[in-house]
């Protein structure tokens, strides 16, 4: 299952702490996106995660749980992605939470469906930056070296540049892509129309669209059209 992500260009990320109508959920799940990721940075509980998962399960679309709270792990997702925030100042988000979760659940974790994401959070105003106390005062060389740490030192499958809420620096993202060979490059942040989706999809392997789902569903759905522009695997 893990290798399937290599074919994914587009992912919608749904936040269990935000409301979405059945109609909008149907549009998202039937949009042609490659997968639905469930995750968020605050207000995530077992109940709201389970509720959203059971609604998504009605559709035949791969599901990912991006785990941020060990008390909100719901069984049944196709994949589990575990963020490791490389620029967090608080080690809890690099290894602390992870070690405690594995201490508790290590014997029963479905390792074959678990992937780590090397995160770099770059929007100083994003909740994820605040929660992890990530240092965003980084230049391009800093970000490129985090990308190299992810691939060359830690052999992580995913490098995720997170601008959550704002659109990132495309020139910098282009250079990130150049230093990655095997590690898949995820980009998320501020993609709220097809033009931005195309710009991001030209530099990243996989784009993640979140907030636009809640702000303008029709524009969010249009971002899936980037898949028509991508080389078929
Ligand atoms: C958030 O990277 C995702 O974790 C997507 O960002 O919500 O800004 O689209 P947006």
mmCIF file of C-alpha atoms and ligand atoms in Angstrom, residues 13 66 119 160-166 187-191 208-212, ligand 1:
data_model
loop_
_atom_site.group_PDB
_atom_site.id
_atom_site.type_symbol
_atom_site.label_atom_id
_atom_site.label_comp_id
_atom_site.label_asym_id
_atom_site.label_seq_id
_atom_site.Cartn_x
_atom_site.Cartn_y
_atom_site.Cartn_z
ATOM 1 C CA UNK A 13 -7.027 17.348 3.489
ATOM 2 C CA UNK A 66 -2.325 12.216 9.551
ATOM 3 C CA UNK A 119 7.620 18.421 7.908
ATOM 4 C CA UNK A 160 6.330 18.079 3.368
ATOM 5 C CA UNK A 161 6.737 21.829 3.005
ATOM 6 C CA UNK A 162 3.815 23.245 4.964
ATOM 7 C CA UNK A 163 2.696 26.834 4.424
ATOM 8 C CA UNK A 164 -0.808 26.151 5.768
ATOM 9 C CA UNK A 165 -2.993 29.176 5.037
ATOM 10 C CA UNK A 166 -0.668 31.078 2.697
ATOM 11 C CA UNK A 187 3.517 20.819 -0.745
ATOM 12 C CA UNK A 188 0.534 22.326 1.099
ATOM 13 C CA UNK A 189 -0.519 25.914 1.731
ATOM 14 C CA UNK A 190 -2.820 28.489 0.204
ATOM 15 C CA UNK A 191 -3.803 26.538 -2.902
ATOM 16 C CA UNK A 208 -2.337 19.133 -0.617
ATOM 17 C CA UNK A 209 -5.459 21.301 -0.641
ATOM 18 C CA UNK A 210 -7.096 22.045 2.718
ATOM 19 C CA UNK A 211 -8.693 25.386 3.596
ATOM 20 C CA UNK A 212 -10.094 25.994 0.115
HETATM 21 C C1 LIG B 1 -2.591 22.094 5.594
HETATM 22 O O1 LIG B 1 -0.928 21.718 3.908
HETATM 23 C C2 LIG B 1 -2.301 21.729 4.168
HETATM 24 O O2 LIG B 1 -1.998 21.172 6.458
HETATM 25 C C3 LIG B 1 -3.054 22.565 3.182
HETATM 26 O O3 LIG B 1 -2.905 23.941 3.426
HETATM 27 O O4 LIG B 1 -5.137 24.571 4.249
HETATM 28 O O5 LIG B 1 -3.628 26.289 3.231
HETATM 29 O O6 LIG B 1 -4.702 24.531 1.818
HETATM 30 P P1 LIG B 1 -4.152 24.898 3.169
#
